[in-house]
PDB file of C-alpha atoms and ligand atoms in Angstrom:
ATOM      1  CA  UNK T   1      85.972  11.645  53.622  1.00  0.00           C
ATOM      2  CA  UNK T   2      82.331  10.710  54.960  1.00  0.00           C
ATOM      3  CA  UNK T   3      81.034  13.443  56.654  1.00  0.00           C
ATOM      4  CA  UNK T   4      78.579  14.444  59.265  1.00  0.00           C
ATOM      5  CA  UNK T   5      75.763  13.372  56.878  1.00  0.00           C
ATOM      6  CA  UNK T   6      77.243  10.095  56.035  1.00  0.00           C
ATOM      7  CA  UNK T   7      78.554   9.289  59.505  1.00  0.00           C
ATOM      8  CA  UNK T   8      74.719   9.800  60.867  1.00  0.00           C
ATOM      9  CA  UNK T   9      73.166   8.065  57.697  1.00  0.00           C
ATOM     10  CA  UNK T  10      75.310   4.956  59.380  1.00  0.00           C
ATOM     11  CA  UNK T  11      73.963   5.759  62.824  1.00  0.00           C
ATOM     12  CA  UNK T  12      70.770   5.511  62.031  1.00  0.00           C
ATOM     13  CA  UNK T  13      71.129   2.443  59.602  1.00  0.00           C
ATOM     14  CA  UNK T  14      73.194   0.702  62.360  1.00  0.00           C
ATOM     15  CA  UNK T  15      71.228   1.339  65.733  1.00  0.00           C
ATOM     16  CA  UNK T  16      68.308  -0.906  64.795  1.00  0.00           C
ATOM     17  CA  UNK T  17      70.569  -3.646  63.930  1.00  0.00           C
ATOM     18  CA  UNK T  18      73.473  -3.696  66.623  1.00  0.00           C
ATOM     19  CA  UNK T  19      71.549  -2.499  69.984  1.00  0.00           C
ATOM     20  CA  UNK T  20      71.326  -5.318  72.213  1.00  0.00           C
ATOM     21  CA  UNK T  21      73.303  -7.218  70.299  1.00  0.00           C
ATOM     22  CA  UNK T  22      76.064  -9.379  71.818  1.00  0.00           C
ATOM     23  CA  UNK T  23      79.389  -9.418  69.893  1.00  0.00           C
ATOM     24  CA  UNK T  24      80.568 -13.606  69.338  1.00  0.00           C
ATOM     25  CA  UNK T  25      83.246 -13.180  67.198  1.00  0.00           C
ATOM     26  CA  UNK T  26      86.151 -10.836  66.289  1.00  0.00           C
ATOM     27  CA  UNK T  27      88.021 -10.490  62.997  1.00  0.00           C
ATOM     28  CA  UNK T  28      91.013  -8.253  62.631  1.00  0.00           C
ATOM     29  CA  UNK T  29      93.256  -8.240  59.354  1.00  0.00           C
ATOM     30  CA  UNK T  30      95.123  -4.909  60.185  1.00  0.00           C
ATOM     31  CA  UNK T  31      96.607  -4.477  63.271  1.00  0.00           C
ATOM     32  CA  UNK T  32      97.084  -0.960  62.965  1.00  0.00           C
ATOM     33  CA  UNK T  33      94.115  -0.011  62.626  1.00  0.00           C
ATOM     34  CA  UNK T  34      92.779  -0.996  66.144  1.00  0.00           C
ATOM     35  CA  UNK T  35      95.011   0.304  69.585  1.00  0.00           C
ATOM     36  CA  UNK T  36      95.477  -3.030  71.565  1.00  0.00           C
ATOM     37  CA  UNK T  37      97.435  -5.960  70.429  1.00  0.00           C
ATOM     38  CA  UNK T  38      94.704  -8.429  68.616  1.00  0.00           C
ATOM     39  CA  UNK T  39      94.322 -10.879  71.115  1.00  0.00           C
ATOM     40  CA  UNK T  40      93.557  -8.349  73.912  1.00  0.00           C
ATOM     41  CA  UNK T  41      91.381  -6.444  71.610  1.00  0.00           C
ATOM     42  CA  UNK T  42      89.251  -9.767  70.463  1.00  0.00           C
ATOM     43  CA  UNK T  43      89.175 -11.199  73.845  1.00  0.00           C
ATOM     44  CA  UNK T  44      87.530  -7.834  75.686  1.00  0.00           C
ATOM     45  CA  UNK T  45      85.414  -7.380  72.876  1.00  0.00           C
ATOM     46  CA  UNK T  46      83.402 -11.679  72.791  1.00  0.00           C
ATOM     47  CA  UNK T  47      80.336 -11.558  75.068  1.00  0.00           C
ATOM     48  CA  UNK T  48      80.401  -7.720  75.128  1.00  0.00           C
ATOM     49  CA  UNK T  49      76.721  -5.903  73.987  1.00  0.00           C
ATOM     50  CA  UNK T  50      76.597  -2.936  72.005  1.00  0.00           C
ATOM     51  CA  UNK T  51      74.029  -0.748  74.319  1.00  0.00           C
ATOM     52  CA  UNK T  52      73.479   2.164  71.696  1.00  0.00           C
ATOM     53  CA  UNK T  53      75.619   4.041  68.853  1.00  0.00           C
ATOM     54  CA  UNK T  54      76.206   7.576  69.017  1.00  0.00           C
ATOM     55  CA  UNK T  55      77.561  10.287  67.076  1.00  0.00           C
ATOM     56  CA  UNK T  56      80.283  13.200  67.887  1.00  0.00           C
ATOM     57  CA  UNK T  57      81.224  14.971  64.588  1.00  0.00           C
ATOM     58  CA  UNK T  58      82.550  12.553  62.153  1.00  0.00           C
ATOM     59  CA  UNK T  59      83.074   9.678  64.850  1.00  0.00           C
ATOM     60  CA  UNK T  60      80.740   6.952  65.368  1.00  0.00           C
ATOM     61  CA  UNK T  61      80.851   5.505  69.065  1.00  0.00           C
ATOM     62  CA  UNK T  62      79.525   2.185  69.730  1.00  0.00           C
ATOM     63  CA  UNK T  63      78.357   1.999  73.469  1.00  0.00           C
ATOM     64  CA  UNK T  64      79.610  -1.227  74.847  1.00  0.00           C
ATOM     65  CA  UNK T  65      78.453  -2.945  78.242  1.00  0.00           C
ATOM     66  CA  UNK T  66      81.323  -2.969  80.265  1.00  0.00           C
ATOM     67  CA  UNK T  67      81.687   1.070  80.190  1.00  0.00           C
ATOM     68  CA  UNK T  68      84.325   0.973  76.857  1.00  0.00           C
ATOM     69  CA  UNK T  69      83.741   2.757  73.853  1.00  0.00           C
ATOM     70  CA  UNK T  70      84.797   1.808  70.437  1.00  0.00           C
ATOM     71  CA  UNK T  71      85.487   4.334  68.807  1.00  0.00           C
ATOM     72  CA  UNK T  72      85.570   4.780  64.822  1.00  0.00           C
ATOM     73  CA  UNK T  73      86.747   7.289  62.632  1.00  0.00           C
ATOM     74  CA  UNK T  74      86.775   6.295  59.183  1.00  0.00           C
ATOM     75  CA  UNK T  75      88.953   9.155  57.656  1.00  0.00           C
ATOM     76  CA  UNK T  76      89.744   9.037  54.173  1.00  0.00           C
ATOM     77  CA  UNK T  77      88.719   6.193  52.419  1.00  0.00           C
ATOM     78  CA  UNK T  78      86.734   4.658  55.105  1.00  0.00           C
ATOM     79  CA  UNK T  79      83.420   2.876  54.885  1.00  0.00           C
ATOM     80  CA  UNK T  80      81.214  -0.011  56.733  1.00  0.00           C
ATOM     81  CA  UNK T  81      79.174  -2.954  55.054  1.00  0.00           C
ATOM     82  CA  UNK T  82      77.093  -4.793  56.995  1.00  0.00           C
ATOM     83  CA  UNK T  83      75.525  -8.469  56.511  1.00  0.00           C
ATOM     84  CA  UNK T  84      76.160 -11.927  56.001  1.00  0.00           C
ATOM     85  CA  UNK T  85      78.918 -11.529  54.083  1.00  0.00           C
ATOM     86  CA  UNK T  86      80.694  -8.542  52.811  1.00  0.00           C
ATOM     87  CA  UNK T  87      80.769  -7.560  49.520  1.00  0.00           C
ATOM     88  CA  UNK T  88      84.292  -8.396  48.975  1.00  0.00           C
ATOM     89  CA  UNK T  89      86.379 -11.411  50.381  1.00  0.00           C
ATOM     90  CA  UNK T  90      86.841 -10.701  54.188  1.00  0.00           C
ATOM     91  CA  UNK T  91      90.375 -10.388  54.023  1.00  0.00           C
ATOM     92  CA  UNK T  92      89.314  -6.944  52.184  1.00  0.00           C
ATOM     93  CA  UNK T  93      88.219  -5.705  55.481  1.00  0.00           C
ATOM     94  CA  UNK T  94      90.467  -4.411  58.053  1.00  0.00           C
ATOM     95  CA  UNK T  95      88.439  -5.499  61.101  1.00  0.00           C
ATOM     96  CA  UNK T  96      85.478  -7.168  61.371  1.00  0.00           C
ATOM     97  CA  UNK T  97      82.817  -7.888  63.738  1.00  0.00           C
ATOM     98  CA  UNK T  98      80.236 -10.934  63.933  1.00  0.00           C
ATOM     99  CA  UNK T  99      77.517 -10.709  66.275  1.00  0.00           C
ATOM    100  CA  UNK T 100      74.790 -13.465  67.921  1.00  0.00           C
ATOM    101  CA  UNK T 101      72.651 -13.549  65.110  1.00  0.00           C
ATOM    102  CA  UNK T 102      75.360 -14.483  62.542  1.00  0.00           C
ATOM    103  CA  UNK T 103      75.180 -10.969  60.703  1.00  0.00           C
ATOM    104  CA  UNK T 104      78.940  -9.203  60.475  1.00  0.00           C
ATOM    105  CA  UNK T 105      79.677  -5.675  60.684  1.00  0.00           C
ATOM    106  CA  UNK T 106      82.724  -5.066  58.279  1.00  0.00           C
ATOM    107  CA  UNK T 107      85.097  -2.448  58.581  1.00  0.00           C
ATOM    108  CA  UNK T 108      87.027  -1.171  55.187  1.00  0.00           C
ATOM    109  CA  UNK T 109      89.440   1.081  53.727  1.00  0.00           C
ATOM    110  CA  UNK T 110      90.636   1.404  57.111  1.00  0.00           C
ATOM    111  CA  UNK T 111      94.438   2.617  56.079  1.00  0.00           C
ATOM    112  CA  UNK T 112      94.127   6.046  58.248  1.00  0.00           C
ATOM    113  CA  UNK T 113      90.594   5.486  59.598  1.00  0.00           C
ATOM    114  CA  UNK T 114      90.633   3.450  63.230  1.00  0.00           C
ATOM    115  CA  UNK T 115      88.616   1.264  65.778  1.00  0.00           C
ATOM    116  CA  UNK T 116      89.541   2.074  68.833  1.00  0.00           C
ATOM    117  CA  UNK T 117      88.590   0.166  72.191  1.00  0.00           C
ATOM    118  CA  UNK T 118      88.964   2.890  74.907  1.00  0.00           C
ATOM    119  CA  UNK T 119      87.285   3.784  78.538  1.00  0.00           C
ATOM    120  CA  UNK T 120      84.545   6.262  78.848  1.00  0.00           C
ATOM    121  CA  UNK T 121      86.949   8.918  80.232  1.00  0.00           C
ATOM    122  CA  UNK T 122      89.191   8.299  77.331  1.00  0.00           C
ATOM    123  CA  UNK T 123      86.259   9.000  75.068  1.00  0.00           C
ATOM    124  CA  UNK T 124      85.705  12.203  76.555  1.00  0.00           C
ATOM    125  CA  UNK T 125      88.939  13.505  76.807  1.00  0.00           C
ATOM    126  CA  UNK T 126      89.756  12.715  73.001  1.00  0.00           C
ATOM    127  CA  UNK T 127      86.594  14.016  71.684  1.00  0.00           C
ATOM    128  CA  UNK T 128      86.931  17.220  73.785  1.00  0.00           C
ATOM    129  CA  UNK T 129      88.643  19.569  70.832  1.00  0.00           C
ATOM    130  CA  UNK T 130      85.575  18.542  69.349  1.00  0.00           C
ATOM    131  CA  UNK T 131      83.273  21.683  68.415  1.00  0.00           C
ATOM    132  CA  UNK T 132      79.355  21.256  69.062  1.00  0.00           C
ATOM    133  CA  UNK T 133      77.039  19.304  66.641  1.00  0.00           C
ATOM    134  CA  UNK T 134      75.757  21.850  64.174  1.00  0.00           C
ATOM    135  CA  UNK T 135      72.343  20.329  65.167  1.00  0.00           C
ATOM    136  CA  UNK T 136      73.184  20.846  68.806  1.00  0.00           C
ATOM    137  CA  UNK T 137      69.826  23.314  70.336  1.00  0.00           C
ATOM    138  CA  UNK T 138      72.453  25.352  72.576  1.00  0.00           C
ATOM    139  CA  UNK T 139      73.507  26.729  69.104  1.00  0.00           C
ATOM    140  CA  UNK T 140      71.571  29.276  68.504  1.00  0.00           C
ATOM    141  CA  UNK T 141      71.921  32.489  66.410  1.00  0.00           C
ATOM    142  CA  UNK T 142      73.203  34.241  68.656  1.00  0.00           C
ATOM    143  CA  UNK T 143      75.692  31.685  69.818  1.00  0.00           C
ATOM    144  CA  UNK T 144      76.951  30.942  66.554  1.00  0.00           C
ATOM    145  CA  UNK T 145      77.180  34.411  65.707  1.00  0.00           C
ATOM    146  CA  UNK T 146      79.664  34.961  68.806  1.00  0.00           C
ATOM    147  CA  UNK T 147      81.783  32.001  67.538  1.00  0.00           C
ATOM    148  CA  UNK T 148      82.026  33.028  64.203  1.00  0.00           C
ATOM    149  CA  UNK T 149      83.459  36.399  65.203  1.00  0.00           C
ATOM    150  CA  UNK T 150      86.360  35.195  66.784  1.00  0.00           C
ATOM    151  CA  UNK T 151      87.391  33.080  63.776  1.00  0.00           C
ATOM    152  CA  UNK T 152      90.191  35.000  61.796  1.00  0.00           C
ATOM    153  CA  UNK T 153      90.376  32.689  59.011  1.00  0.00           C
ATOM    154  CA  UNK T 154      88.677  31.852  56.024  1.00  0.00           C
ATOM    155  CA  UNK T 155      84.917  30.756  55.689  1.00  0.00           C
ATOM    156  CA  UNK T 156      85.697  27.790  54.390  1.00  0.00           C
ATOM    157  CA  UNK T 157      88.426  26.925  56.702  1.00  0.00           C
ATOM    158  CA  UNK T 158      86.600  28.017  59.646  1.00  0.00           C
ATOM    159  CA  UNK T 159      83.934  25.759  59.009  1.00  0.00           C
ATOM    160  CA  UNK T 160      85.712  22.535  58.094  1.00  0.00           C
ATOM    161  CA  UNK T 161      87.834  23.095  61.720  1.00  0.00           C
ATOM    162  CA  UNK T 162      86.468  20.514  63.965  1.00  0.00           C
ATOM    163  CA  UNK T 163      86.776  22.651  67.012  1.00  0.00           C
ATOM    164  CA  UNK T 164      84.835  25.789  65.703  1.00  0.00           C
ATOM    165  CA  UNK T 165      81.388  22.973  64.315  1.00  0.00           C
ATOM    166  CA  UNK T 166      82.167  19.292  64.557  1.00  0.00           C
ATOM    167  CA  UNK T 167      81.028  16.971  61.141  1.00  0.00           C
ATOM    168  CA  UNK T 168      81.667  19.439  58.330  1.00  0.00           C
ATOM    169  CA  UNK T 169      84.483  18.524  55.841  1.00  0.00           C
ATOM    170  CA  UNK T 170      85.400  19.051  51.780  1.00  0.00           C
ATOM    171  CA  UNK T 171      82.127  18.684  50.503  1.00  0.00           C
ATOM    172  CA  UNK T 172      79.959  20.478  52.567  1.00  0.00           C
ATOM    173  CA  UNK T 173      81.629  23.410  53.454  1.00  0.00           C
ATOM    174  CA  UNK T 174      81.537  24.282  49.627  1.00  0.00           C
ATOM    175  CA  UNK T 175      78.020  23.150  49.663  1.00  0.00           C
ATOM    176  CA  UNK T 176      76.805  25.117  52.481  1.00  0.00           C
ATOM    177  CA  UNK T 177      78.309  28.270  51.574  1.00  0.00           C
ATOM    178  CA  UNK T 178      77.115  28.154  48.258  1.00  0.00           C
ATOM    179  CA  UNK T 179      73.540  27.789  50.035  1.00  0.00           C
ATOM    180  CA  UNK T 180      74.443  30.695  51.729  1.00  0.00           C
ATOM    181  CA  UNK T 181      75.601  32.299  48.212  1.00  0.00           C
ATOM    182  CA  UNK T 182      79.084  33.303  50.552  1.00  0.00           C
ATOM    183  CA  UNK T 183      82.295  32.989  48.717  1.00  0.00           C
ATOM    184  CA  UNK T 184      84.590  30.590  50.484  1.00  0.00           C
ATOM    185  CA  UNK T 185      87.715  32.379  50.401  1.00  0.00           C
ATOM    186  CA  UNK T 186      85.959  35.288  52.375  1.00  0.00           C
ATOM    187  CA  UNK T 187      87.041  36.260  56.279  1.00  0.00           C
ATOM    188  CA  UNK T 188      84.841  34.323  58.487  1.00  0.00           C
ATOM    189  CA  UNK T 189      85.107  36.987  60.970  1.00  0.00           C
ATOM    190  CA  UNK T 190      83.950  40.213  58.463  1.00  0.00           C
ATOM    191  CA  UNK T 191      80.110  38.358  57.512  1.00  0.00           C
ATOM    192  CA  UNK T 192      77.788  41.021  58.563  1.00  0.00           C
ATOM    193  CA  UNK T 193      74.663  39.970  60.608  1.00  0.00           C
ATOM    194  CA  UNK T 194      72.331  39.279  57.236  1.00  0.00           C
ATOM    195  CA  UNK T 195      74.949  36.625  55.931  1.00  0.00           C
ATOM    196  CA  UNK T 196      75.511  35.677  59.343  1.00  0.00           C
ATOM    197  CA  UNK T 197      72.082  34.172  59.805  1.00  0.00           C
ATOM    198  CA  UNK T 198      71.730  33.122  56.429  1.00  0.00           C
ATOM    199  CA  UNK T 199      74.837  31.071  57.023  1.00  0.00           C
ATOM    200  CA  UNK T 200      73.321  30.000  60.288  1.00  0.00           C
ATOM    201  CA  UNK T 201      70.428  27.970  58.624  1.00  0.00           C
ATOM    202  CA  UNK T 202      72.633  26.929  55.536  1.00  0.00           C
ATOM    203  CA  UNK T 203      74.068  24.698  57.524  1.00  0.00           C
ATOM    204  CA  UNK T 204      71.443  23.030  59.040  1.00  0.00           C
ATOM    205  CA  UNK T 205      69.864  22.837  55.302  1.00  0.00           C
ATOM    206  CA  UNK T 206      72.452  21.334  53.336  1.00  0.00           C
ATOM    207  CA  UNK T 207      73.528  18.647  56.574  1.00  0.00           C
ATOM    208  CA  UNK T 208      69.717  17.496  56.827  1.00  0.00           C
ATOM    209  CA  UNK T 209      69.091  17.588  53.096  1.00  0.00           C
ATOM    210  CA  UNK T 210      72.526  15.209  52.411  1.00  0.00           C
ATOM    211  CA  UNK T 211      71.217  13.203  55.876  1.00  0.00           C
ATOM    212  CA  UNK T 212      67.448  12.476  53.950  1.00  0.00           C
ATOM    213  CA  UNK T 213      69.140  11.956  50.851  1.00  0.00           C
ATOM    214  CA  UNK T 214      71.340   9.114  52.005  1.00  0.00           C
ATOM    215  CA  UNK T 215      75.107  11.430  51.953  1.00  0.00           C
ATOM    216  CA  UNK T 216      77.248  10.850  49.238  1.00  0.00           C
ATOM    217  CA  UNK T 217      79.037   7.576  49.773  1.00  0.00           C
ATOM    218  CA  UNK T 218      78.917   5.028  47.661  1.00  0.00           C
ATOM    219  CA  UNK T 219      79.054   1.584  49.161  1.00  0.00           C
ATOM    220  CA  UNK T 220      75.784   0.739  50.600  1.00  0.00           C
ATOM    221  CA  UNK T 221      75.622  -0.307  53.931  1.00  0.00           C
ATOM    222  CA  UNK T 222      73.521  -3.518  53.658  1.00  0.00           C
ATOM    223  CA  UNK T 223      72.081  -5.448  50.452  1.00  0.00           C
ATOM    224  CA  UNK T 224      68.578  -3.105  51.190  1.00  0.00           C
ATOM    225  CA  UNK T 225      70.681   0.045  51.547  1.00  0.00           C
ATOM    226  CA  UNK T 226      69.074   1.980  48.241  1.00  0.00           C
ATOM    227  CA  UNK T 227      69.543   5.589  50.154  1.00  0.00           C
ATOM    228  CA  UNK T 228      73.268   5.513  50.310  1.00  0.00           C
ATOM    229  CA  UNK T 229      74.811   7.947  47.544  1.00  0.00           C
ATOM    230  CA  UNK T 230      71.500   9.207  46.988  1.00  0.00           C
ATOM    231  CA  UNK T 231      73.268  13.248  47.477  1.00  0.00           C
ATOM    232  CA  UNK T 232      76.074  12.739  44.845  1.00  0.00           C
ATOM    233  CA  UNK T 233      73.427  13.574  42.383  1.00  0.00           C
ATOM    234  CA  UNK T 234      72.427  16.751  44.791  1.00  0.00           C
ATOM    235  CA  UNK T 235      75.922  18.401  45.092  1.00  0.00           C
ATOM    236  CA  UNK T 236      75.337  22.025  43.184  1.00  0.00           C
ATOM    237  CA  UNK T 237      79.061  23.104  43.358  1.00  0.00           C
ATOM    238  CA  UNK T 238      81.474  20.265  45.349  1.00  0.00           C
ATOM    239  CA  UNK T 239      83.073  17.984  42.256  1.00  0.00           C
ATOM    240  CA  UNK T 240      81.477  19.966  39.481  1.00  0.00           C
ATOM    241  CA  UNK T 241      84.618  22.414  37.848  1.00  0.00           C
ATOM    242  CA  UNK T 242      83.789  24.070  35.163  1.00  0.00           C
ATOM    243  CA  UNK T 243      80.018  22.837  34.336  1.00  0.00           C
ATOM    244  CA  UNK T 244      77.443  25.247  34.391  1.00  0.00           C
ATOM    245  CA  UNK T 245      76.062  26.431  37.489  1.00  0.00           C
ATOM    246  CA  UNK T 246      72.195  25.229  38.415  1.00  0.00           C
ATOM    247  CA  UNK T 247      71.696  28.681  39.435  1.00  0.00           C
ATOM    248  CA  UNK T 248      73.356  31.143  36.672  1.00  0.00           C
ATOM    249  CA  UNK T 249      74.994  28.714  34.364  1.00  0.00           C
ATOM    250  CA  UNK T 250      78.640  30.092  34.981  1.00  0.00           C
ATOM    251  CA  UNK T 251      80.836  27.586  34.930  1.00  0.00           C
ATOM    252  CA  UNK T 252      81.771  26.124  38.952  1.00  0.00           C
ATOM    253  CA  UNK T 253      85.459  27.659  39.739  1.00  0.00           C
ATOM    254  CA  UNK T 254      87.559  25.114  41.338  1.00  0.00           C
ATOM    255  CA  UNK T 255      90.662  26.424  43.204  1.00  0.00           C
ATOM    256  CA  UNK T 256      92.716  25.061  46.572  1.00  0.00           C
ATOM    257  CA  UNK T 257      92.823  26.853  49.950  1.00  0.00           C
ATOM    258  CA  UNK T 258      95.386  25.748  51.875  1.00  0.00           C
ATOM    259  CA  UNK T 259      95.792  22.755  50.466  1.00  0.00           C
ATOM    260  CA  UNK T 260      91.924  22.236  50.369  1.00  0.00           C
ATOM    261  CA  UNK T 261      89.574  21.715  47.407  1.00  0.00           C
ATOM    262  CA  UNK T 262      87.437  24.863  47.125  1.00  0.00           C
ATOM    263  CA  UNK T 263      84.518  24.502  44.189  1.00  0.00           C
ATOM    264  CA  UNK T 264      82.310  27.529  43.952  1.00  0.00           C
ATOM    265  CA  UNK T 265      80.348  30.272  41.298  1.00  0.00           C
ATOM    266  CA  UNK T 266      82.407  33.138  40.898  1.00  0.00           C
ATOM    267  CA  UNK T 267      79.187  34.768  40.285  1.00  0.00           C
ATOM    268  CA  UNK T 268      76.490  33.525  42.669  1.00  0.00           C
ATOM    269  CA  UNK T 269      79.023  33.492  45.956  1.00  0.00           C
ATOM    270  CA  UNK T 270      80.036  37.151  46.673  1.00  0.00           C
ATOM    271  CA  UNK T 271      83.207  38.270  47.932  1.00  0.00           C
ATOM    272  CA  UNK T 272      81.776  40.271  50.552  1.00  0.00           C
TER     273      UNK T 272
HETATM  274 ZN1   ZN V 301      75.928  30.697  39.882  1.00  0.00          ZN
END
């Protein structure tokens, strides 16, 4: 599932292209993956300009100009092309927008992801479980440090739940807390104030390095897209079981924590 990395790689790809731009045409294939029947959806969406695209954790929001949001969520499986045409036939593509230069925005793998058209106030009422941004300046230290102390559960869990940080999933939870040479499994709650910080500015490490390195998706976004997938290559632990860690040359542990994938070095990430 694209993560905070990947989901601002496509920001920042797509903001350039779509702002200002005025939507002409609307394509959708799967109705369930939008929240309005099709003809309502396409007919509120023609003439409408996308005024700026923001991200909230692992949603993109595209800013539209009547007040409405659409809001996107790829979940598992998810990803965007965007161009003259897509990659694949269009009828790959679960929705699909074409805008007023002739250039398409195609939306696939869309079986649990979703494009939602919804008010401003819906926007902020659905996104309001939402944790902050790990990048967010009101998180400091000290802040997260007081967060992290109420959390009973484990490291890893505590840090892929969208309410405690919002944008962490699978991958870099295992990648940050090997940065932060913590063992997943561990009580997020029992870290003293040394691994505390060092957790702290893991984060920020391993989500800016994955951002600058493109995330680890593998579709590119457009046909000059050579970035994308650039951190599959990067990942020390996440996807690696059994080969030798870069650090000791153990072999990477995989095991599941409640119901997750956990990949870590028994010996590098300490218990405690
Ligand atoms: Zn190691």
């Amino acid at each position: 599932m694209p993560e905070l990395p990947e989901m601002e790689h496509y920001r920042s790809q797509l903001s350039p292209l779509l702002c200002g731009q005025k939507i002409t045409g609307v394509t959708v294939n799967r109705a369930a993956s939008i929240n309005e029947p099709i003809d309502e959806f396409t007919a509120a969406l023609v003439n409408r300009i996308v005024l700026f695209v923001e991200r909230r954790g692992k949603n993109l929001l595209f800013h539209l100009d009547d007040g409405h949001r659409l809001l996107l969520h790829l979940m598992l499986g998810g990803w965007l092309a965007y161009g003259e045409e897509g990659p694949k036939k269009d009828s790959h593509f679960q929705v699909i927008l074409t805008f007023g230069d002739g250039l398409s925005l195609y939306f696939g793998g869309l079986r649990l992801g979703y494009l939602h058209r919804i008010t401003a106030k819906a926007a902020i009422e659905q996104l309001k479980e939402l944790g902050p941004d790990p990048y967010d300046a009101r998180l400091t230290l000290e802040a997260f440090q007081k967060r992290l102390g109420q959390k009973k559960g484990k490291l890893k869990t505590t840090l892929t739940d969208q309410r405690f940080l919002a944008g962490i999933g699978n991958c870099y939870s295992d990648e940050i807390c090997f940065h932060a040479k913590l063992h997943p499994a561990i009580a997020a709650n029992t870290l003293d104030a040394t691994a505390t910080e060092r957790l702290y500015h893991s984060i920020r490490h391993v989500l800016t390095e994955a951002k600058e390195a493109g995330g680890y998706m593998e579709h590119p976004l457009t046909a000059e897209d050579t970035l994308t997938g650039g951190y599959n290559n990067l990942c020390k632990v996440y996807d690696r079981m059994d080969e030798a860690c870069y650090e000791c040359g153990t072999p990477i542990k995989f095991e599941t924590l409640t119901g997750r994938k956990m990949f870590f070095c028994p010996q590098c990430q300490k218990d405690s």
